[in-house]
XYZ file of N, CA and C in Angstrom:
189
model
N 47.897 98.557 116.319
C 47.726 99.925 116.729
C 49.103 100.504 117.057
N 49.334 101.700 116.605
C 50.611 102.378 116.845
C 50.458 103.264 118.071
N 51.374 103.083 119.011
C 51.352 103.877 120.232
C 52.616 104.725 120.281
N 52.428 106.008 120.488
C 53.538 106.951 120.599
C 53.455 107.594 121.975
N 54.483 107.415 122.766
C 54.538 108.066 124.077
C 55.177 109.441 123.906
N 54.422 110.468 124.288
C 54.933 111.832 124.202
C 55.738 112.107 125.456
N 57.001 112.404 125.267
C 57.890 112.655 126.397
C 57.599 114.034 126.989
N 57.958 114.191 128.239
C 57.697 115.448 128.919
C 58.544 116.553 128.300
N 57.902 117.638 127.938
C 58.602 118.760 127.331
C 58.792 118.613 125.830
N 58.315 117.508 125.253
C 58.464 117.286 123.813
C 57.317 117.970 123.079
N 57.632 118.613 121.960
C 56.581 119.287 121.207
C 55.739 118.261 120.452
N 54.527 118.647 120.162
C 53.630 117.759 119.431
C 54.122 117.526 118.003
N 54.835 118.492 117.448
C 55.363 118.324 116.096
C 56.340 117.156 116.028
N 57.214 117.065 117.025
C 58.182 115.962 117.055
C 57.481 114.623 117.262
N 56.474 114.611 118.128
C 55.728 113.379 118.375
C 54.981 112.950 117.115
N 54.409 113.915 116.416
C 53.705 113.614 115.171
C 54.662 113.085 114.116
N 55.860 113.642 114.081
C 56.880 113.184 113.133
C 57.274 111.734 113.434
N 57.418 111.389 114.725
C 57.722 110.001 115.102
C 56.585 109.066 114.729
N 55.327 109.541 114.902
C 54.175 108.738 114.528
C 54.172 108.462 113.029
N 54.416 109.489 112.240
C 54.427 109.324 110.786
C 55.504 108.341 110.353
N 56.665 108.406 110.999
C 57.765 107.504 110.658
C 57.398 106.060 110.987
N 56.780 105.841 112.148
C 56.358 104.492 112.530
C 55.276 103.975 111.595
N 54.342 104.854 111.241
C 53.256 104.475 110.344
C 53.801 104.092 108.980
N 54.788 104.830 108.503
C 55.413 104.532 107.203
C 56.103 103.172 107.231
N 56.744 102.839 108.351
C 57.447 101.556 108.473
C 56.497 100.362 108.431
N 55.268 100.544 108.919
C 54.324 99.427 108.932
C 53.906 99.029 107.525
N 53.909 99.959 106.583
C 53.581 99.650 105.201
C 52.092 99.519 104.934
N 51.263 100.039 105.815
C 49.811 99.927 105.657
C 49.353 100.676 104.408
N 49.836 101.891 104.237
C 49.409 102.701 103.103
C 49.865 102.092 101.787
N 51.082 101.558 101.759
C 51.615 100.928 100.548
C 50.768 99.717 100.166
N 50.404 98.918 101.163
C 49.589 97.735 100.904
C 48.194 98.127 100.428
N 47.634 99.171 101.018
C 46.313 99.651 100.617
C 46.311 100.067 99.151
N 47.326 100.789 98.735
C 47.409 101.234 97.347
C 47.611 100.061 96.398
N 48.382 99.065 96.833
C 48.610 97.917 95.957
C 47.352 97.076 95.807
N 46.477 97.087 96.800
C 45.245 96.300 96.732
C 44.148 96.983 95.922
N 44.317 98.244 95.598
C 43.288 98.954 94.844
C 43.149 98.407 93.430
N 44.243 97.952 92.852
C 44.211 97.407 91.502
C 44.973 96.093 91.498
N 44.325 95.032 91.029
C 44.967 93.720 91.011
C 46.070 93.698 89.966
N 47.168 93.065 90.332
C 48.303 92.927 89.424
C 48.656 91.453 89.337
N 48.709 90.941 88.111
C 49.030 89.534 87.936
C 50.443 89.252 88.450
N 50.675 88.000 88.873
C 51.981 87.642 89.418
C 53.075 87.813 88.382
N 52.775 87.493 87.121
C 53.789 87.627 86.073
C 54.182 89.090 85.881
N 53.218 89.979 85.969
C 53.496 91.410 85.820
C 54.289 91.907 87.022
N 53.923 91.463 88.218
C 54.645 91.873 89.426
C 56.090 91.394 89.368
N 56.286 90.146 88.939
C 57.640 89.604 88.833
C 58.457 90.394 87.810
N 57.824 90.748 86.697
C 58.500 91.528 85.654
C 58.930 92.880 86.205
N 58.063 93.496 86.994
C 58.408 94.797 87.588
C 59.566 94.674 88.575
N 59.596 93.587 89.337
C 60.695 93.366 90.284
C 62.005 93.217 89.527
N 61.990 92.459 88.435
C 63.202 92.260 87.637
C 63.657 93.577 87.021
N 62.712 94.361 86.493
C 63.061 95.656 85.909
C 63.695 96.573 86.947
N 63.143 96.559 88.152
C 63.682 97.399 89.224
C 65.085 96.937 89.623
N 65.289 95.621 89.666
C 66.608 95.091 90.018
C 67.638 95.477 88.960
N 67.256 95.405 87.693
C 68.167 95.797 86.605
C 68.502 97.278 86.717
N 67.497 98.081 87.006
C 67.703 99.524 87.150
C 68.687 99.820 88.279
N 68.491 99.162 89.448
C 69.386 99.381 90.575
C 70.802 98.924 90.263
N 70.912 97.796 89.555
C 72.231 97.291 89.202
C 72.954 98.262 88.272
N 72.238 98.822 87.315
C 72.851 99.790 86.401
C 73.242 101.067 87.154
N 72.448 101.465 88.123
C 72.792 102.654 88.900
C 74.083 102.414 89.693
N 74.225 101.201 90.255
C 75.428 100.878 91.021
C 76.643 100.810 90.117
N 76.482 100.343 88.888
C 77.602 100.274 87.946
C 78.045 101.671 87.529
N 77.107 102.597 87.403
C 77.441 103.969 87.016
C 78.230 104.668 88.105
N 78.001 104.319 89.356
C 78.696 104.962 90.476
C 80.161 104.543 90.488
N 80.420 103.283 90.202
C 81.801 102.792 90.229
C 82.528 103.274 89.057
């Protein structure tokens, strides 16, 4: 359970923004979406490798 203490004089918008940030960090929504459709381990590994190659190429373009 996520608990957000609202400080005195703090607007609800700021408190809601902190809640959303904490909720995003937990990764609940990401895990829920990944569980909706099963992905084989080989496919998941392939996607990880593709993403790593993409990031590596992006870093090479910057230099």
